[in-house]
Coordinates of C-alpha atoms and ligand atoms in Angstrom, one line a residue:
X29 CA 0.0 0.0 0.0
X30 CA 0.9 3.4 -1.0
X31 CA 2.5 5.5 2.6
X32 CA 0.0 7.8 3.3
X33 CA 0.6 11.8 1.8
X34 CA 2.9 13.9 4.0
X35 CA 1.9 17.3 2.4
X36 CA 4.3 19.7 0.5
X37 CA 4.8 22.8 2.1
X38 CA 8.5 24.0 2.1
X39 CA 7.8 27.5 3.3
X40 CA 5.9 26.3 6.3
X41 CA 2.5 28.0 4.5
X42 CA 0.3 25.6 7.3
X43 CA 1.5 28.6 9.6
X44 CA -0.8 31.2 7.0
X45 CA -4.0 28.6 7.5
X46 CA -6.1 28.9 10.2
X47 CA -7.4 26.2 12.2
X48 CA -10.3 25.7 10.5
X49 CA -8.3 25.8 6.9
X50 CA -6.2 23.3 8.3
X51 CA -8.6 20.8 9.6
X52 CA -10.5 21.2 6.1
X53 CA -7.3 20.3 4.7
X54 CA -6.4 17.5 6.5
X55 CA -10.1 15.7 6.7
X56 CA -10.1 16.2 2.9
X57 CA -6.4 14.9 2.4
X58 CA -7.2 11.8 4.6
X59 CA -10.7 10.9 2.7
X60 CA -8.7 11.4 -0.5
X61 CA -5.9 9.1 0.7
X62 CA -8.5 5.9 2.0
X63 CA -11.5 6.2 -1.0
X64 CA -9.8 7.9 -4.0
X65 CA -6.1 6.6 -4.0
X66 CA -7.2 2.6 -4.1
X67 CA -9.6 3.2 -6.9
X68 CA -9.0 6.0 -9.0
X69 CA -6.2 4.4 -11.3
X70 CA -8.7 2.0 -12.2
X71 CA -11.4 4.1 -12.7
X72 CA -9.1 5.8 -15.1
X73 CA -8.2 2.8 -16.6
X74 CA -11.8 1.9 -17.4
X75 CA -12.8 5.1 -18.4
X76 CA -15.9 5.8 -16.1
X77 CA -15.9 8.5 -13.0
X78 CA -16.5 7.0 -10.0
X79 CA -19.4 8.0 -8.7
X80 CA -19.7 5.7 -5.7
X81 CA -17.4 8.4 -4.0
X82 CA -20.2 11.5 -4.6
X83 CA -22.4 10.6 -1.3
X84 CA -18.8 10.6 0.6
X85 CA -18.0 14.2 -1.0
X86 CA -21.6 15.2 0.3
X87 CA -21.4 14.5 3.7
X88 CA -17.7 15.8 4.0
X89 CA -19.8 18.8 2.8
X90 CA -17.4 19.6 -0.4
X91 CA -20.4 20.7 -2.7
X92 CA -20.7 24.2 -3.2
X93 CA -18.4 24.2 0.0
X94 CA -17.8 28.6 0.0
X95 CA -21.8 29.2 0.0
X96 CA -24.3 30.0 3.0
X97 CA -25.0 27.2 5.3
X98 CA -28.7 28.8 4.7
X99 CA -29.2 26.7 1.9
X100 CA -27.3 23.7 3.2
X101 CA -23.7 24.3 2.6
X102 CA -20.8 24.3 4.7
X103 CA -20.1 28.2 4.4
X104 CA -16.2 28.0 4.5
X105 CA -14.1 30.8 3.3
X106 CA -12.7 30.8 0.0
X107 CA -8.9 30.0 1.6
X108 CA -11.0 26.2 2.7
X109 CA -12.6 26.0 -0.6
X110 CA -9.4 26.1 -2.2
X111 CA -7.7 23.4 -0.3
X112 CA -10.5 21.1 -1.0
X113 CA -10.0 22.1 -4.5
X114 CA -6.3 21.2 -4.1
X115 CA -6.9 17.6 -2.2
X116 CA -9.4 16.6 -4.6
X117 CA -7.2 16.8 -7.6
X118 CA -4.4 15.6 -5.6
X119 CA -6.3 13.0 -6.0
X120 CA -7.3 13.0 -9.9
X121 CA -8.8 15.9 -12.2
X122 CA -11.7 14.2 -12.8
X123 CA -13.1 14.5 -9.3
X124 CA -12.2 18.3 -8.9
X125 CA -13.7 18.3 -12.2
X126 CA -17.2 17.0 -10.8
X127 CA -17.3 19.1 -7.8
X128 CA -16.0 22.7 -9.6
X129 CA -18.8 22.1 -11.8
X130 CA -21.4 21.1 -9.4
X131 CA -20.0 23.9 -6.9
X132 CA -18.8 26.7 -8.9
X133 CA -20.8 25.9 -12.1
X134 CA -24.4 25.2 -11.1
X135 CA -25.0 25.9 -7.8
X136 CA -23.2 29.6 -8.0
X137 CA -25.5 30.5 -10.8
X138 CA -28.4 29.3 -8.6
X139 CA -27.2 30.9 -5.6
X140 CA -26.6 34.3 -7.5
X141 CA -28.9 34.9 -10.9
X142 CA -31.7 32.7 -9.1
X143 CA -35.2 33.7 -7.2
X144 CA -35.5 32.7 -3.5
X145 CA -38.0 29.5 -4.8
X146 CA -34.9 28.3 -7.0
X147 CA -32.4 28.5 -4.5
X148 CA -34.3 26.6 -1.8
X149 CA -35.2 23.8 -4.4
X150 CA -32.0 23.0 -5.5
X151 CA -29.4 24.2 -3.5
X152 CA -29.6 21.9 -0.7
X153 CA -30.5 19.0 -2.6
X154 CA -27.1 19.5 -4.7
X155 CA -24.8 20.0 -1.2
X156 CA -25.8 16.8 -0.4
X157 CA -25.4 15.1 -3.7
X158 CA -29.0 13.9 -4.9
X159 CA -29.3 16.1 -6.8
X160 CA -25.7 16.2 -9.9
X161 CA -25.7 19.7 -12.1
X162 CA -23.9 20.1 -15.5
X163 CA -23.3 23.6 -16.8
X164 CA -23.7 24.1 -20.5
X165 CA -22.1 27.0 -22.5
X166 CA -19.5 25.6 -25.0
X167 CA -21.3 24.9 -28.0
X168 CA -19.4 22.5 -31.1
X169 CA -18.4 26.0 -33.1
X170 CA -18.2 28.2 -30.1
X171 CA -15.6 27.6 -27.3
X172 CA -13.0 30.1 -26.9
X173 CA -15.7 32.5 -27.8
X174 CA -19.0 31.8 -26.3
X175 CA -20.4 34.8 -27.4
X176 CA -21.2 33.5 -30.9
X177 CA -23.3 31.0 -29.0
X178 CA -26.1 29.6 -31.4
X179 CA -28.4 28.0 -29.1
X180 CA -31.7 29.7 -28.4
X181 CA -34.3 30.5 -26.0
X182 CA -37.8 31.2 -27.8
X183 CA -40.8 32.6 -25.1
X184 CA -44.4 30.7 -25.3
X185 CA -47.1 32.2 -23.2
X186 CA -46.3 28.9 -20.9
X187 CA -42.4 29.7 -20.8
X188 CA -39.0 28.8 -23.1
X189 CA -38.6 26.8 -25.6
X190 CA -35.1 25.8 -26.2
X191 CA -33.2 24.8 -29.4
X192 CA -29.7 24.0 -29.8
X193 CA -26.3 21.8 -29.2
X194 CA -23.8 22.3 -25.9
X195 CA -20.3 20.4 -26.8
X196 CA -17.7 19.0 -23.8
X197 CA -20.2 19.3 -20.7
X198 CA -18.7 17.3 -18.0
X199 CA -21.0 15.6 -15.9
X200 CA -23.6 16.0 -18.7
X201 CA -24.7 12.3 -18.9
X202 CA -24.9 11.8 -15.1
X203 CA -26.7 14.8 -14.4
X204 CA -29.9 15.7 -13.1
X205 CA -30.2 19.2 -14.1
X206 CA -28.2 21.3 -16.6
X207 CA -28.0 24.8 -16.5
X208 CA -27.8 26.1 -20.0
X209 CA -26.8 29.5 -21.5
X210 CA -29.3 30.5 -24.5
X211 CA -29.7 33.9 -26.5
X212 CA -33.1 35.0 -25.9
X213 CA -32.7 37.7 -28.5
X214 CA -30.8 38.4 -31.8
X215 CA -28.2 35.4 -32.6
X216 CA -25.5 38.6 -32.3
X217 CA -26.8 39.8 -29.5
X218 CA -24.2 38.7 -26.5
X219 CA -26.0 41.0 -24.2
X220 CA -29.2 38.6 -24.1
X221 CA -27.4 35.5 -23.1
X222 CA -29.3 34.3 -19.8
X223 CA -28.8 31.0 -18.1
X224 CA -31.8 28.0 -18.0
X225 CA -32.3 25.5 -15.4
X226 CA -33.2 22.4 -17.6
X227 CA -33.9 19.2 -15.9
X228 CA -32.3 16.6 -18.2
X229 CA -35.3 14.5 -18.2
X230 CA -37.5 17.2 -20.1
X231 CA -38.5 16.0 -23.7
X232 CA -36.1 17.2 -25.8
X233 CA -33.0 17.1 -23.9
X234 CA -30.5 14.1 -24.9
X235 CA -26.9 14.3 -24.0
X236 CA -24.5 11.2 -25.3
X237 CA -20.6 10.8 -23.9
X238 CA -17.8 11.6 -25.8
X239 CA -16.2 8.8 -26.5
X240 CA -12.3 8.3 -27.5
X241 CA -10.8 10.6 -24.7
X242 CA -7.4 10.1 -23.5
X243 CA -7.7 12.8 -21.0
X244 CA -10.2 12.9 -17.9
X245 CA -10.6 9.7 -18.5
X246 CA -12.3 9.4 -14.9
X247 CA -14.6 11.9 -15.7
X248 CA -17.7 12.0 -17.7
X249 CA -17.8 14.5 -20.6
X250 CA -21.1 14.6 -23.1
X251 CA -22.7 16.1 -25.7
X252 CA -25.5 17.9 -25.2
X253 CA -28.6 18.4 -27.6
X254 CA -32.1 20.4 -27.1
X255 CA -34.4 20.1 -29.7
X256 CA -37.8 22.0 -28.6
X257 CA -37.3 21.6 -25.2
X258 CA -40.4 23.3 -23.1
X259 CA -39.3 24.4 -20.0
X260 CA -41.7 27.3 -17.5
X261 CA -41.4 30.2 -17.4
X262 CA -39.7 29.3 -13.4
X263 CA -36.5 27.5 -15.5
X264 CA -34.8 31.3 -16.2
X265 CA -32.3 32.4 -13.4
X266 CA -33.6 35.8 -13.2
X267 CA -31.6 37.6 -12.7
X268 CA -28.6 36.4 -15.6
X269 CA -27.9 39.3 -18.1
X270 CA -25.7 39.0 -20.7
X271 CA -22.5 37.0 -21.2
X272 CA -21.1 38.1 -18.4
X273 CA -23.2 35.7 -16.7
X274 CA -21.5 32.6 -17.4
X275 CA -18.3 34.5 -17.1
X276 CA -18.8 35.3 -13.4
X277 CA -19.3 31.8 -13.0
X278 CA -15.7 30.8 -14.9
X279 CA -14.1 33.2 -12.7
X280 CA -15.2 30.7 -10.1
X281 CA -14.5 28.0 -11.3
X282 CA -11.2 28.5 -12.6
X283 CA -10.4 29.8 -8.9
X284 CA -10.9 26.7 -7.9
X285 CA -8.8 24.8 -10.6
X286 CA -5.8 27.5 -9.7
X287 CA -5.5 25.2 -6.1
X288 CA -6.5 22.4 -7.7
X289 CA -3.3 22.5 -10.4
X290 CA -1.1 22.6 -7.2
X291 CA -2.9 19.4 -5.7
X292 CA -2.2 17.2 -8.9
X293 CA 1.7 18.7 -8.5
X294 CA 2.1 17.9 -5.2
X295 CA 0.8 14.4 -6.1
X296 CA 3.1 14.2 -8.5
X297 CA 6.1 16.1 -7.0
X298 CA 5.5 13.6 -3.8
X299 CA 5.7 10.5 -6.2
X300 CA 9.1 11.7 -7.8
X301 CA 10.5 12.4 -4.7
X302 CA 9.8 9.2 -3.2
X303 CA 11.0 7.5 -6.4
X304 CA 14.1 9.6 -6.8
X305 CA 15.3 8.3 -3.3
X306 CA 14.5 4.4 -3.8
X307 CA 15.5 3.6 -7.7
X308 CA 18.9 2.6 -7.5
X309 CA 20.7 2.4 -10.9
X310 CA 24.6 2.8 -11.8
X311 CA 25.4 1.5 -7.8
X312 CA 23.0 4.8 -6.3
X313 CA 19.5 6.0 -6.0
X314 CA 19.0 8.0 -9.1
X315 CA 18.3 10.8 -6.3
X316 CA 21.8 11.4 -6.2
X317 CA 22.8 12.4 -9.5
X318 CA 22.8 16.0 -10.5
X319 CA 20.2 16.2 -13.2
X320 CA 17.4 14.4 -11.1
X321 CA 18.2 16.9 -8.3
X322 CA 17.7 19.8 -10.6
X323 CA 14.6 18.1 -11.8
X324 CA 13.2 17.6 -8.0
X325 CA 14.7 21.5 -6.5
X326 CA 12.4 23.0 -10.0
X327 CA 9.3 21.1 -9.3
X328 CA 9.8 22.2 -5.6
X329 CA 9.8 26.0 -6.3
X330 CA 7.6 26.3 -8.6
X331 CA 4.6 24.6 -6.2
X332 CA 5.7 26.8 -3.6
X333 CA 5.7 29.6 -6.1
X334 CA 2.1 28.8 -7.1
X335 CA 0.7 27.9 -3.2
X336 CA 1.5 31.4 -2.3
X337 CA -0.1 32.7 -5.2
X338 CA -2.9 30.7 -4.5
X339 CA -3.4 31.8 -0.6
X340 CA -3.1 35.6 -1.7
X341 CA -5.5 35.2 -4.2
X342 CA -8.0 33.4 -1.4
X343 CA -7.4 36.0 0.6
X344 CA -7.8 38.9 -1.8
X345 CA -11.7 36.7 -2.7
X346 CA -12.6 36.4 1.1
X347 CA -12.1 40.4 1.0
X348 CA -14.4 40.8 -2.4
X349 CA -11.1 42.2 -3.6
X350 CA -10.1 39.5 -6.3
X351 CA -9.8 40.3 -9.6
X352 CA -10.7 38.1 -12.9
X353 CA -8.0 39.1 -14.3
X354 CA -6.0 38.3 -10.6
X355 CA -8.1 34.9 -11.5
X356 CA -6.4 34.0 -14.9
X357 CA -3.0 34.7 -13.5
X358 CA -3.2 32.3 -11.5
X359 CA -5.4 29.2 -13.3
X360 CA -2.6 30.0 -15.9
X361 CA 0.6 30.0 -14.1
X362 CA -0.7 26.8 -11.3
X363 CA -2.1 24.8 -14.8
X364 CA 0.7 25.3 -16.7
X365 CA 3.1 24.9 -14.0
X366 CA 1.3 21.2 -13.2
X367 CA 1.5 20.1 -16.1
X368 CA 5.5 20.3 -16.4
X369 CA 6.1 18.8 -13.0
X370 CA 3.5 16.1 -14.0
X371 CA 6.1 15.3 -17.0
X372 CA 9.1 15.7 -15.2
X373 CA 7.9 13.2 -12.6
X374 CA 6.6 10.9 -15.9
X375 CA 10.2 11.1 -16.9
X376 CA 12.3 11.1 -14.1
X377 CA 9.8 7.5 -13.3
X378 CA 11.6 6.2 -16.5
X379 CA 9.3 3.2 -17.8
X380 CA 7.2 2.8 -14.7
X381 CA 5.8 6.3 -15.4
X382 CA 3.9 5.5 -17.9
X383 CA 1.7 3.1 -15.8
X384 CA -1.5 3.8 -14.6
X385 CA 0.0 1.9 -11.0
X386 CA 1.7 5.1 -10.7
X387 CA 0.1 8.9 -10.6
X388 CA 2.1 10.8 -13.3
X389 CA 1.2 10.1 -16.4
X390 CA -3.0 9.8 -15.9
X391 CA -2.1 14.1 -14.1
X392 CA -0.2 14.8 -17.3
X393 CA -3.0 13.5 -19.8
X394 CA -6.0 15.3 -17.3
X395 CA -3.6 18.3 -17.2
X396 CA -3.6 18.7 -20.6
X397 CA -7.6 19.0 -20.2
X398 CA -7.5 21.4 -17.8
X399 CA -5.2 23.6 -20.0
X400 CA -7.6 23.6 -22.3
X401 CA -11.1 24.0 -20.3
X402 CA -12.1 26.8 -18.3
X403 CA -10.0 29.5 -21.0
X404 CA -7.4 28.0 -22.6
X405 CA -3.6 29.0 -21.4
X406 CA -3.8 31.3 -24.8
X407 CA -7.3 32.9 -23.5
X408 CA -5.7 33.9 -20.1
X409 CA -2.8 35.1 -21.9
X410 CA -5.1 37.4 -24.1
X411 CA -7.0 37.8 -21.2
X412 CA -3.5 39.1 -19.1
X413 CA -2.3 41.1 -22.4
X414 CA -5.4 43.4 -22.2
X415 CA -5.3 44.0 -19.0
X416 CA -1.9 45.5 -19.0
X417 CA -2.0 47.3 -21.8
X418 CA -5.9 48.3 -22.3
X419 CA -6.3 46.8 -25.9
X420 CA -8.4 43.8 -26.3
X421 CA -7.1 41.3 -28.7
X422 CA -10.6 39.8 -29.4
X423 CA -12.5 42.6 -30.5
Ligands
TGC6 P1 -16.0 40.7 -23.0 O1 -16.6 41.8 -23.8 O2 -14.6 40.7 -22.6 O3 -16.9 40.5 -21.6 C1 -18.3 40.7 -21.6 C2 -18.6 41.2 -20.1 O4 -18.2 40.2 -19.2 C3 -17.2 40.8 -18.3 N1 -16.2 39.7 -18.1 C4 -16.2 39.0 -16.9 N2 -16.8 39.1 -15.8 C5 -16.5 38.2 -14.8 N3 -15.6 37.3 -14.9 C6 -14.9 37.1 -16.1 N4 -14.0 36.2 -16.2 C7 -15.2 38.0 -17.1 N5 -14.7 38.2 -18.4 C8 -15.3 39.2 -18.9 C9 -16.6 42.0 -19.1 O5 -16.1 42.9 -18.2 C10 -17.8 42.5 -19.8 O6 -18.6 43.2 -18.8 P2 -19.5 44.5 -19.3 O7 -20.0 45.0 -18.0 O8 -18.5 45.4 -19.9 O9 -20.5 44.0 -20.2 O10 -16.4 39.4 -23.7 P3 -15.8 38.7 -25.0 O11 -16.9 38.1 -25.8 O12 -14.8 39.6 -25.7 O13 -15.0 37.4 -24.4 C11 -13.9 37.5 -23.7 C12 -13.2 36.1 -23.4 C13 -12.6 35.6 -24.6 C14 -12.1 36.4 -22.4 C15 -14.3 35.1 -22.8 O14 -15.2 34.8 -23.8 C16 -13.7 33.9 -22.3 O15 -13.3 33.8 -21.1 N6 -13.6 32.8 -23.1 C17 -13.2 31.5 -22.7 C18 -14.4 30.6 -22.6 C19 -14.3 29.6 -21.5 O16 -13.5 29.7 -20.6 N7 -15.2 28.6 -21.5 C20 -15.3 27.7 -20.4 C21 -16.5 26.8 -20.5 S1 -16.9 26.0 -19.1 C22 -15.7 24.8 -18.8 O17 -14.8 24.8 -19.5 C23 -16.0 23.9 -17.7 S2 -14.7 22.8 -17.4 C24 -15.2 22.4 -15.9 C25 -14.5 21.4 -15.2 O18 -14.7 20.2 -15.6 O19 -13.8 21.7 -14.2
FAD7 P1 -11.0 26.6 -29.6 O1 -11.6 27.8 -29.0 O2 -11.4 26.1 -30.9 O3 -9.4 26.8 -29.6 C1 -8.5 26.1 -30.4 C2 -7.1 26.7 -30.2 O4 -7.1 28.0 -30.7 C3 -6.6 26.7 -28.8 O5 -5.3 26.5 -28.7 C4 -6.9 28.2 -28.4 O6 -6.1 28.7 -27.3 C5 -6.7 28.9 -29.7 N1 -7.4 30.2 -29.8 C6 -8.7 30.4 -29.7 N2 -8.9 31.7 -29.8 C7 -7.8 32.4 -30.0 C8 -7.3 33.7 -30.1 N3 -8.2 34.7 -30.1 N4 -6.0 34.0 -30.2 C9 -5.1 33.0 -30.2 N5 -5.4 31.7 -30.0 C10 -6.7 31.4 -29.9 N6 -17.5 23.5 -21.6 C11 -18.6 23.8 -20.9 O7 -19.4 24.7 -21.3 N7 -19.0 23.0 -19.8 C12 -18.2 22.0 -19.4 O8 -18.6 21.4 -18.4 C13 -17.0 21.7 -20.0 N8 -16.2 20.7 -19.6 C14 -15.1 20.3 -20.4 C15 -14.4 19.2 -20.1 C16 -13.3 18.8 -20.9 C17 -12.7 17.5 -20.6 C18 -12.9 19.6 -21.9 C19 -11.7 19.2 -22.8 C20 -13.6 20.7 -22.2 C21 -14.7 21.1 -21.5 N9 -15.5 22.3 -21.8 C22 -16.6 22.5 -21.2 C23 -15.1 23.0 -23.0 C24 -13.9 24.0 -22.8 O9 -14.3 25.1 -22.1 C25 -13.5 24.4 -24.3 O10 -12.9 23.2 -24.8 C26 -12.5 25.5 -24.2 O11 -13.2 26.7 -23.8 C27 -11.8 25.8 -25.6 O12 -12.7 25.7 -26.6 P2 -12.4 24.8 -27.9 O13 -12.1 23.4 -27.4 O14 -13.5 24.9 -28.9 O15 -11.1 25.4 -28.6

């Protein structure tokens, strides 16, 4: 058996938590370490999430984890939501995945654009897990840019009637509800983008798996379809206006993946380390040669690099002072950042790293999701380049 996870944390950052971060932390990192750790390399293997662990997540209260305990959830601060961020993709993408999408991705919208009746209906029934969300914006021809977004939202005297095709949804075929982003006006009209709660068993509403994925492989992704899909007039989140909408609710999500990137390094990092120190070869552990030193002292500074970036940037959210911009910094630096100390421990592993028995390679292939999802690298970039010099590349 595996030893259990001793943490990274070479500039003593535990000192930063508080109690309450740290016993987050720590229950988290121990329910990761006993029901994800045994499992999840198979589960990768096999290609299907494992959802015997979502009534676990619920009760450790991981759903929606930073809003009011008025509607059920735990009501930690942004610093706790983070760390559980960080332990579940220590553990593998795929179940950070599910809960930054049923967390950040559904039940935010609820829990900001929705009426008092929506939030009360679905909000606790999501923290404890009966009830599984899927958000739906990127469409087959629209996913860097959303705003070309071709589905639409008709009114009836009785309510909506949807029309149109959502591309890459994770959680889309296990889910109960989607929230879907529809024009309700002009097909260039942006500004009349407002979100939909659709439950998926409404006539109309199909969603099939993508199939062939080599990435998030314990994770399931889907293709959505709505073809004349009635839903009341109750299904709008009232108050959603406009595109930025659904980008308040990336800004979430991709805080959440920022602490998330540095959980899949330390996993990684942690599994070099202890490989570096036992794989003897040429009379030594291959720990003592030069260029697996430089290797192990780069992985090292660049997660410390990225878990004090990730703290200030908690702490900047729990004052309302953090920034989208502040946002894509980070999801871009801690994403990119994982992803090279996910190869370096692949390589430094030699042939056993590319076994699913060991953690490296399935990080590198999610990473390479994750770098991709939630504004690509080049997005954040763009998104970074405007804001220091005022010009927007996309327009
Ligand atoms: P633009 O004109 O820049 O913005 C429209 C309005 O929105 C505001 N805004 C934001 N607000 C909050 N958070 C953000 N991140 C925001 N970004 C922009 C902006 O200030 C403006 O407000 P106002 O008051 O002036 O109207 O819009 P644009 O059409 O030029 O687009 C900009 C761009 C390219 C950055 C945006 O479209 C973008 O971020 N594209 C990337 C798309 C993306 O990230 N898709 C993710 C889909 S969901 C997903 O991947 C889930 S994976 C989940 C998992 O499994 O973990
Ligand atoms: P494109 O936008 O076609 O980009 C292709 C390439 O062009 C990229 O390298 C990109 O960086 C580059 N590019 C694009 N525009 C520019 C530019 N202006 N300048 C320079 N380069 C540019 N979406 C959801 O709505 N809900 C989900 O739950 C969800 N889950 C996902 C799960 C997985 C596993 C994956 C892989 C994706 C998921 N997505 C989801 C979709 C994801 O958000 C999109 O894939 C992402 O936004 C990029 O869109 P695209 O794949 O169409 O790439």
């Amino acid at each position: 058996m595996a030893p259990k996870f001793q943490g990274v944390d070479f500039y003593d950052v535990d000192a930063l938590l508080s109690e309450e971060e740290r016993a987050v932390r720590d229950t988290v990192r121990a329910w990761v370490d006993d029901n994800v750790i045994p499992v999840i390399g198979e589960a990768y293997v096999a290609g299907h999430f494992p959802t015997q662990l979502v009534p676990g997540m619920a009760e450790l209260g991981l759903f929606g984890a930073n809003l009011p305990e008025e509607y059920g959830c735990a009501g930690l601060d942004n610093v706790a939501y983070g760390l559980i961020m960080q332990e579940l993709e220590r553990g593998d993408s795929g179940l950070r995945s599910f809960a930054s999408v049923q967390g950040a991705l559904v039940m935010y919208p609820i829990y900001t654009f929705g009426s008092e009746e929506q939030k009360k209906q679905w909000l606790p029934q999501m923290a404890s897990g009966k009830v599984i969300g899927c958000f739906g914006l990127t469409e087959p021809d629209f996913g860097s840019n959303p705003s070309g977004m071709l589905t639409l939202a008709r009114e009836t005297k009785a309510g909506w009637v949807l029309n149109g095709a959502k591309m890459w949804i994770t959680n889309g075929s296990t889910a109960h509800v989607a929230v879907v982003w529809a024009k309700t006006g002009a097909i260039d009209d942006p500004e009349s983008i407002r979100g939909f709660l659709v439950p998926t068993n409404t006539k109309g509403f199909s969603a099939k798996d993508q199939k062939g994925k080599l990435s998030l492989r314990a994770s399931d992704t889907s293709e959505l379809v709505l073809q004349d899909v009635h839903v009341p007039t109750e299904a709008l989140l009232p108050q959603s206006a406009g595109l930025k909408s659904p980008l308040l609710c990336l800004t979430q999500a991709r805080y959440g993946i920022a602490w998330g990137a540095v959980g899949a390094a330390m996993a990684c990092y942690d599994e070099a380390v202890s490989y570096a120190k036992n794989r003897l070869m040429f009379g030594k552990p291959i720990g003592g040669f030069q260029l697996q030193q430089a290797r192990l002292a780069e992985m090292l500074t660049e997660i410390t690099k990225a878990q004090l970036l990730c703290l200030q940037l908690g702490r900047l959210k729990d004052q309302g002072k953090a920034t989208p911009q502040q946002v894509s910094l980070a999801k871009r630096n801690n994403v990119n950042m994982a992803t090279e100390v996910a190869r370096e421990t692949r390589r430094l592993l030699g042939a056993n790293g590319i076994l699913a028995e060991y953690q490296a390679m399935r990080h590198l292939a999610n990473l390479e999701s994750v770098y991709t999802y939630e504004g690509t690298h080049d997005i954040h970039t763009l998104i970074l380049g405007q804001e220091i010099t005022g010009i927007s590349a996309f327009g």
